[in-house]
Amino acid sequence: AEMERTFIAIKPDGVQRGLIAEIISRFERKGFKLVAIKIVVPSKGFAQKHYHDLKERPFFNGLCDFLSSGPVVAMVWEGEGVIKYGRKLIGATDPQKSEPGTIRGDLAIVVGRNIIHGSDGPETAKDEIKLWFKPEELVSYSSNAEKWIYG
Ligand code: DAT
Ligand code: MG
């Protein structure tokens, strides 16, 4: 199995709406493995670092204010194809365009409150995991379910 890791964050709206367990359970039931998790209130400067690719966009300031407005559940999930498939589980950026069955499709309505973040590729996954977690916060372990998930 070609194991990958991706960075997933439940944003302040998802936390405040009580959707932590709902979101974790979708990744967990799929068969992905949780290898790091913490709850933090990012500073605005940290949010700007996280979203640095978007700094020229008109919504950048509001986005960074929002991400730093309350607790965020930061996670690293591991599994075969988890970067790309994690984005599929999340759905399109604009919840109006997200398919039903996706996290944003089922649980959000507007783009500015789309409840979850997921890395968009291998390079951003690596950078975001490094930004949010120290190496020792990532836990490598084997799960007994793996042989039933991957065969
Ligand atoms: P994604 O979170 O799907 O990777 P992105 O990286 O393009 O989307 O943008 C990051 C976040 O910025 C997104 O989750 C919500 C916000 N955002 C994106 N486009 C926006 C827009 N047109 N207006 C307001 N907020 C927007
Ligand atoms: Mg993005």
PDB file of C-alpha atoms and ligand atoms in Angstrom:
ATOM      1  CA  ALA A   1       0.000   0.000   0.000  1.00  0.00           C
ATOM      2  CA  GLU A   2       1.183   3.496  -0.972  1.00  0.00           C
ATOM      3  CA  MET A   3       0.592   5.267   2.361  1.00  0.00           C
ATOM      4  CA  GLU A   4       0.118   9.008   2.334  1.00  0.00           C
ATOM      5  CA  ARG A   5      -0.661  11.598   4.959  1.00  0.00           C
ATOM      6  CA  THR A   6      -2.853  14.668   4.687  1.00  0.00           C
ATOM      7  CA  PHE A   7      -3.677  17.611   6.911  1.00  0.00           C
ATOM      8  CA  ILE A   8      -7.354  18.029   7.803  1.00  0.00           C
ATOM      9  CA  ALA A   9      -8.739  20.803  10.027  1.00  0.00           C
ATOM     10  CA  ILE A  10     -12.216  21.344  11.420  1.00  0.00           C
ATOM     11  CA  LYS A  11     -12.589  25.127  11.322  1.00  0.00           C
ATOM     12  CA  PRO A  12     -14.168  27.208  14.126  1.00  0.00           C
ATOM     13  CA  ASP A  13     -17.656  26.923  12.569  1.00  0.00           C
ATOM     14  CA  GLY A  14     -17.485  23.123  12.519  1.00  0.00           C
ATOM     15  CA  VAL A  15     -16.280  23.045  16.128  1.00  0.00           C
ATOM     16  CA  GLN A  16     -18.950  25.492  17.344  1.00  0.00           C
ATOM     17  CA  ARG A  17     -21.683  23.592  15.503  1.00  0.00           C
ATOM     18  CA  GLY A  18     -20.802  20.343  17.244  1.00  0.00           C
ATOM     19  CA  LEU A  19     -19.622  18.572  14.104  1.00  0.00           C
ATOM     20  CA  ILE A  20     -16.277  17.243  15.362  1.00  0.00           C
ATOM     21  CA  ALA A  21     -17.409  13.651  15.868  1.00  0.00           C
ATOM     22  CA  GLU A  22     -19.467  13.645  12.659  1.00  0.00           C
ATOM     23  CA  ILE A  23     -16.461  14.733  10.596  1.00  0.00           C
ATOM     24  CA  ILE A  24     -13.957  12.430  12.295  1.00  0.00           C
ATOM     25  CA  SER A  25     -16.318   9.524  11.881  1.00  0.00           C
ATOM     26  CA  ARG A  26     -16.505   9.969   8.100  1.00  0.00           C
ATOM     27  CA  PHE A  27     -12.727   9.650   7.762  1.00  0.00           C
ATOM     28  CA  GLU A  28     -12.562   6.854  10.332  1.00  0.00           C
ATOM     29  CA  ARG A  29     -15.348   4.736   8.797  1.00  0.00           C
ATOM     30  CA  LYS A  30     -13.754   5.040   5.368  1.00  0.00           C
ATOM     31  CA  GLY A  31     -10.704   3.249   6.769  1.00  0.00           C
ATOM     32  CA  PHE A  32      -8.280   6.139   7.071  1.00  0.00           C
ATOM     33  CA  LYS A  33      -6.092   6.212  10.174  1.00  0.00           C
ATOM     34  CA  LEU A  34      -5.802   9.157  12.556  1.00  0.00           C
ATOM     35  CA  VAL A  35      -2.123   9.778  13.333  1.00  0.00           C
ATOM     36  CA  ALA A  36      -2.271  13.232  14.969  1.00  0.00           C
ATOM     37  CA  ILE A  37      -4.960  15.410  16.534  1.00  0.00           C
ATOM     38  CA  LYS A  38      -5.152  18.535  18.683  1.00  0.00           C
ATOM     39  CA  ILE A  39      -7.462  21.460  19.373  1.00  0.00           C
ATOM     40  CA  VAL A  40      -5.907  24.930  19.081  1.00  0.00           C
ATOM     41  CA  VAL A  41      -6.846  28.568  18.561  1.00  0.00           C
ATOM     42  CA  PRO A  42      -4.470  29.694  15.797  1.00  0.00           C
ATOM     43  CA  SER A  43      -3.191  33.269  15.922  1.00  0.00           C
ATOM     44  CA  LYS A  44      -3.969  35.503  12.968  1.00  0.00           C
ATOM     45  CA  GLY A  45      -0.310  35.321  11.899  1.00  0.00           C
ATOM     46  CA  PHE A  46      -0.474  31.542  11.959  1.00  0.00           C
ATOM     47  CA  ALA A  47      -3.669  31.596   9.869  1.00  0.00           C
ATOM     48  CA  GLN A  48      -1.893  33.861   7.351  1.00  0.00           C
ATOM     49  CA  LYS A  49       0.925  31.311   7.114  1.00  0.00           C
ATOM     50  CA  HIS A  50      -1.535  28.473   6.649  1.00  0.00           C
ATOM     51  CA  TYR A  51      -3.362  30.309   3.842  1.00  0.00           C
ATOM     52  CA  HIS A  52      -0.268  32.062   2.356  1.00  0.00           C
ATOM     53  CA  ASP A  53      -1.146  30.845  -1.181  1.00  0.00           C
ATOM     54  CA  LEU A  54      -4.313  32.976  -1.042  1.00  0.00           C
ATOM     55  CA  LYS A  55      -2.760  36.240   0.169  1.00  0.00           C
ATOM     56  CA  GLU A  56      -3.666  38.132  -3.018  1.00  0.00           C
ATOM     57  CA  ARG A  57      -7.336  37.138  -2.845  1.00  0.00           C
ATOM     58  CA  PRO A  58      -9.917  39.721  -1.674  1.00  0.00           C
ATOM     59  CA  PHE A  59     -11.266  37.353   1.012  1.00  0.00           C
ATOM     60  CA  PHE A  60      -7.816  36.604   2.516  1.00  0.00           C
ATOM     61  CA  ASN A  61      -8.093  38.935   5.504  1.00  0.00           C
ATOM     62  CA  GLY A  62     -11.599  37.811   6.462  1.00  0.00           C
ATOM     63  CA  LEU A  63     -10.577  34.193   6.000  1.00  0.00           C
ATOM     64  CA  CYS A  64      -7.603  34.572   8.356  1.00  0.00           C
ATOM     65  CA  ASP A  65      -9.711  36.462  10.916  1.00  0.00           C
ATOM     66  CA  PHE A  66     -12.217  33.641  10.777  1.00  0.00           C
ATOM     67  CA  LEU A  67      -9.712  30.779  11.113  1.00  0.00           C
ATOM     68  CA  SER A  68      -8.187  32.489  14.152  1.00  0.00           C
ATOM     69  CA  SER A  69     -11.571  33.340  15.721  1.00  0.00           C
ATOM     70  CA  GLY A  70     -11.872  30.156  17.768  1.00  0.00           C
ATOM     71  CA  PRO A  71     -10.784  26.581  18.275  1.00  0.00           C
ATOM     72  CA  VAL A  72      -9.731  24.493  15.293  1.00  0.00           C
ATOM     73  CA  VAL A  73      -9.358  20.706  15.416  1.00  0.00           C
ATOM     74  CA  ALA A  74      -6.128  19.961  13.555  1.00  0.00           C
ATOM     75  CA  MET A  75      -5.550  16.404  12.369  1.00  0.00           C
ATOM     76  CA  VAL A  76      -3.324  14.249  10.226  1.00  0.00           C
ATOM     77  CA  TRP A  77      -4.976  11.296   8.494  1.00  0.00           C
ATOM     78  CA  GLU A  78      -3.087   8.460   6.836  1.00  0.00           C
ATOM     79  CA  GLY A  79      -4.044   5.972   4.147  1.00  0.00           C
ATOM     80  CA  GLU A  80      -3.782   4.960   0.534  1.00  0.00           C
ATOM     81  CA  GLY A  81      -4.877   7.933  -1.586  1.00  0.00           C
ATOM     82  CA  VAL A  82      -5.941   9.955   1.452  1.00  0.00           C
ATOM     83  CA  ILE A  83      -4.881  13.346   0.022  1.00  0.00           C
ATOM     84  CA  LYS A  84      -7.087  13.163  -3.048  1.00  0.00           C
ATOM     85  CA  TYR A  85      -9.885  11.091  -1.525  1.00  0.00           C
ATOM     86  CA  GLY A  86      -9.955  13.299   1.564  1.00  0.00           C
ATOM     87  CA  ARG A  87     -10.803  16.208  -0.750  1.00  0.00           C
ATOM     88  CA  LYS A  88     -13.577  14.060  -2.228  1.00  0.00           C
ATOM     89  CA  LEU A  89     -15.024  13.354   1.208  1.00  0.00           C
ATOM     90  CA  ILE A  90     -14.891  17.106   1.921  1.00  0.00           C
ATOM     91  CA  GLY A  91     -16.571  18.213  -1.333  1.00  0.00           C
ATOM     92  CA  ALA A  92     -16.257  21.374  -3.433  1.00  0.00           C
ATOM     93  CA  THR A  93     -15.038  24.620  -1.832  1.00  0.00           C
ATOM     94  CA  ASP A  94     -18.454  26.254  -2.281  1.00  0.00           C
ATOM     95  CA  PRO A  95     -21.020  24.144  -0.402  1.00  0.00           C
ATOM     96  CA  GLN A  96     -23.653  25.193  -2.954  1.00  0.00           C
ATOM     97  CA  LYS A  97     -21.607  23.174  -5.467  1.00  0.00           C
ATOM     98  CA  SER A  98     -20.646  20.306  -3.164  1.00  0.00           C
ATOM     99  CA  GLU A  99     -22.406  17.024  -3.897  1.00  0.00           C
ATOM    100  CA  PRO A 100     -24.780  15.578  -1.334  1.00  0.00           C
ATOM    101  CA  GLY A 101     -22.925  12.884   0.575  1.00  0.00           C
ATOM    102  CA  THR A 102     -19.854  15.079   0.986  1.00  0.00           C
ATOM    103  CA  ILE A 103     -19.077  16.828   4.260  1.00  0.00           C
ATOM    104  CA  ARG A 104     -19.658  20.332   2.894  1.00  0.00           C
ATOM    105  CA  GLY A 105     -22.596  19.153   0.761  1.00  0.00           C
ATOM    106  CA  ASP A 106     -24.342  17.645   3.758  1.00  0.00           C
ATOM    107  CA  LEU A 107     -23.330  20.066   6.492  1.00  0.00           C
ATOM    108  CA  ALA A 108     -22.629  23.586   5.135  1.00  0.00           C
ATOM    109  CA  ILE A 109     -24.298  26.255   2.999  1.00  0.00           C
ATOM    110  CA  VAL A 110     -21.871  29.139   2.269  1.00  0.00           C
ATOM    111  CA  VAL A 111     -18.228  29.278   1.148  1.00  0.00           C
ATOM    112  CA  GLY A 112     -17.093  31.462   4.056  1.00  0.00           C
ATOM    113  CA  ARG A 113     -18.397  28.880   6.566  1.00  0.00           C
ATOM    114  CA  ASN A 114     -17.526  25.581   4.900  1.00  0.00           C
ATOM    115  CA  ILE A 115     -16.439  23.917   8.192  1.00  0.00           C
ATOM    116  CA  ILE A 116     -13.389  21.951   7.074  1.00  0.00           C
ATOM    117  CA  HIS A 117      -9.985  22.261   5.443  1.00  0.00           C
ATOM    118  CA  GLY A 118      -8.047  19.562   3.601  1.00  0.00           C
ATOM    119  CA  SER A 119      -4.658  19.705   1.888  1.00  0.00           C
ATOM    120  CA  ASP A 120      -5.003  19.972  -1.896  1.00  0.00           C
ATOM    121  CA  GLY A 121      -1.944  17.953  -2.955  1.00  0.00           C
ATOM    122  CA  PRO A 122       1.196  16.128  -1.800  1.00  0.00           C
ATOM    123  CA  GLU A 123       3.317  19.293  -1.474  1.00  0.00           C
ATOM    124  CA  THR A 124       0.741  21.275   0.509  1.00  0.00           C
ATOM    125  CA  ALA A 125       0.039  18.208   2.663  1.00  0.00           C
ATOM    126  CA  LYS A 126       3.711  18.021   3.597  1.00  0.00           C
ATOM    127  CA  ASP A 127       3.957  21.776   4.252  1.00  0.00           C
ATOM    128  CA  GLU A 128       0.732  21.963   6.262  1.00  0.00           C
ATOM    129  CA  ILE A 129       1.563  18.954   8.444  1.00  0.00           C
ATOM    130  CA  LYS A 130       4.915  20.573   9.179  1.00  0.00           C
ATOM    131  CA  LEU A 131       3.306  23.924   9.976  1.00  0.00           C
ATOM    132  CA  TRP A 132       0.697  22.511  12.381  1.00  0.00           C
ATOM    133  CA  PHE A 133       2.529  19.616  14.041  1.00  0.00           C
ATOM    134  CA  LYS A 134       5.898  18.831  15.547  1.00  0.00           C
ATOM    135  CA  PRO A 135       7.339  15.532  14.271  1.00  0.00           C
ATOM    136  CA  GLU A 136       6.866  13.902  17.698  1.00  0.00           C
ATOM    137  CA  GLU A 137       3.142  14.705  17.621  1.00  0.00           C
ATOM    138  CA  LEU A 138       2.694  12.285  14.701  1.00  0.00           C
ATOM    139  CA  VAL A 139       2.080   8.756  15.892  1.00  0.00           C
ATOM    140  CA  SER A 140       3.040   5.798  13.716  1.00  0.00           C
ATOM    141  CA  TYR A 141       1.180   2.641  14.635  1.00  0.00           C
ATOM    142  CA  SER A 142      -0.326  -0.331  12.926  1.00  0.00           C
ATOM    143  CA  SER A 143      -4.008  -0.969  13.239  1.00  0.00           C
ATOM    144  CA  ASN A 144      -5.452  -4.474  13.326  1.00  0.00           C
ATOM    145  CA  ALA A 145      -8.125  -3.346  10.887  1.00  0.00           C
ATOM    146  CA  GLU A 146      -5.545  -2.680   8.163  1.00  0.00           C
ATOM    147  CA  LYS A 147      -5.449  -6.236   6.876  1.00  0.00           C
ATOM    148  CA  TRP A 148      -9.241  -6.114   6.531  1.00  0.00           C
ATOM    149  CA  ILE A 149      -9.212  -2.668   4.885  1.00  0.00           C
ATOM    150  CA  TYR A 150      -6.393  -3.289   2.407  1.00  0.00           C
ATOM    151  CA  GLY A 151      -6.392  -7.105   2.184  1.00  0.00           C
TER     152      GLY A 151
HETATM  153  P1  DAT B   1     -10.497  24.792  -0.188  1.00  0.00           P
HETATM  154  O1  DAT B   1     -10.755  25.072   1.285  1.00  0.00           O
HETATM  155  O2  DAT B   1     -11.615  23.997  -0.801  1.00  0.00           O
HETATM  156  O3  DAT B   1      -9.136  24.197  -0.432  1.00  0.00           O
HETATM  157  P2  DAT B   1      -9.395  27.305  -1.210  1.00  0.00           P
HETATM  158  O4  DAT B   1      -8.065  26.779  -0.814  1.00  0.00           O
HETATM  159  O5  DAT B   1      -9.568  27.799  -2.604  1.00  0.00           O
HETATM  160  O6  DAT B   1     -10.550  26.200  -0.954  1.00  0.00           O
HETATM  161  O7  DAT B   1      -9.831  28.481  -0.240  1.00  0.00           O
HETATM  162  C1  DAT B   1      -9.593  28.369   1.145  1.00  0.00           C
HETATM  163  C2  DAT B   1     -10.813  28.856   1.891  1.00  0.00           C
HETATM  164  O8  DAT B   1     -11.034  30.231   1.570  1.00  0.00           O
HETATM  165  C3  DAT B   1     -12.113  28.156   1.526  1.00  0.00           C
HETATM  166  O9  DAT B   1     -12.294  26.932   2.218  1.00  0.00           O
HETATM  167  C4  DAT B   1     -13.127  29.185   1.923  1.00  0.00           C
HETATM  168  C5  DAT B   1     -12.429  30.511   1.588  1.00  0.00           C
HETATM  169  N1  DAT B   1     -12.830  30.979   0.256  1.00  0.00           N
HETATM  170  C6  DAT B   1     -12.474  30.448  -0.924  1.00  0.00           C
HETATM  171  N2  DAT B   1     -13.020  31.107  -1.943  1.00  0.00           N
HETATM  172  C7  DAT B   1     -13.751  32.105  -1.377  1.00  0.00           C
HETATM  173  C8  DAT B   1     -14.584  33.132  -1.882  1.00  0.00           C
HETATM  174  N3  DAT B   1     -14.754  33.288  -3.190  1.00  0.00           N
HETATM  175  N4  DAT B   1     -15.188  33.946  -0.985  1.00  0.00           N
HETATM  176  C9  DAT B   1     -15.004  33.797   0.333  1.00  0.00           C
HETATM  177  N5  DAT B   1     -14.255  32.831   0.877  1.00  0.00           N
HETATM  178  C10 DAT B   1     -13.634  32.002   0.032  1.00  0.00           C
HETATM  179 MG    MG B   2      -7.245  25.004  -0.263  1.00  0.00          MG
END
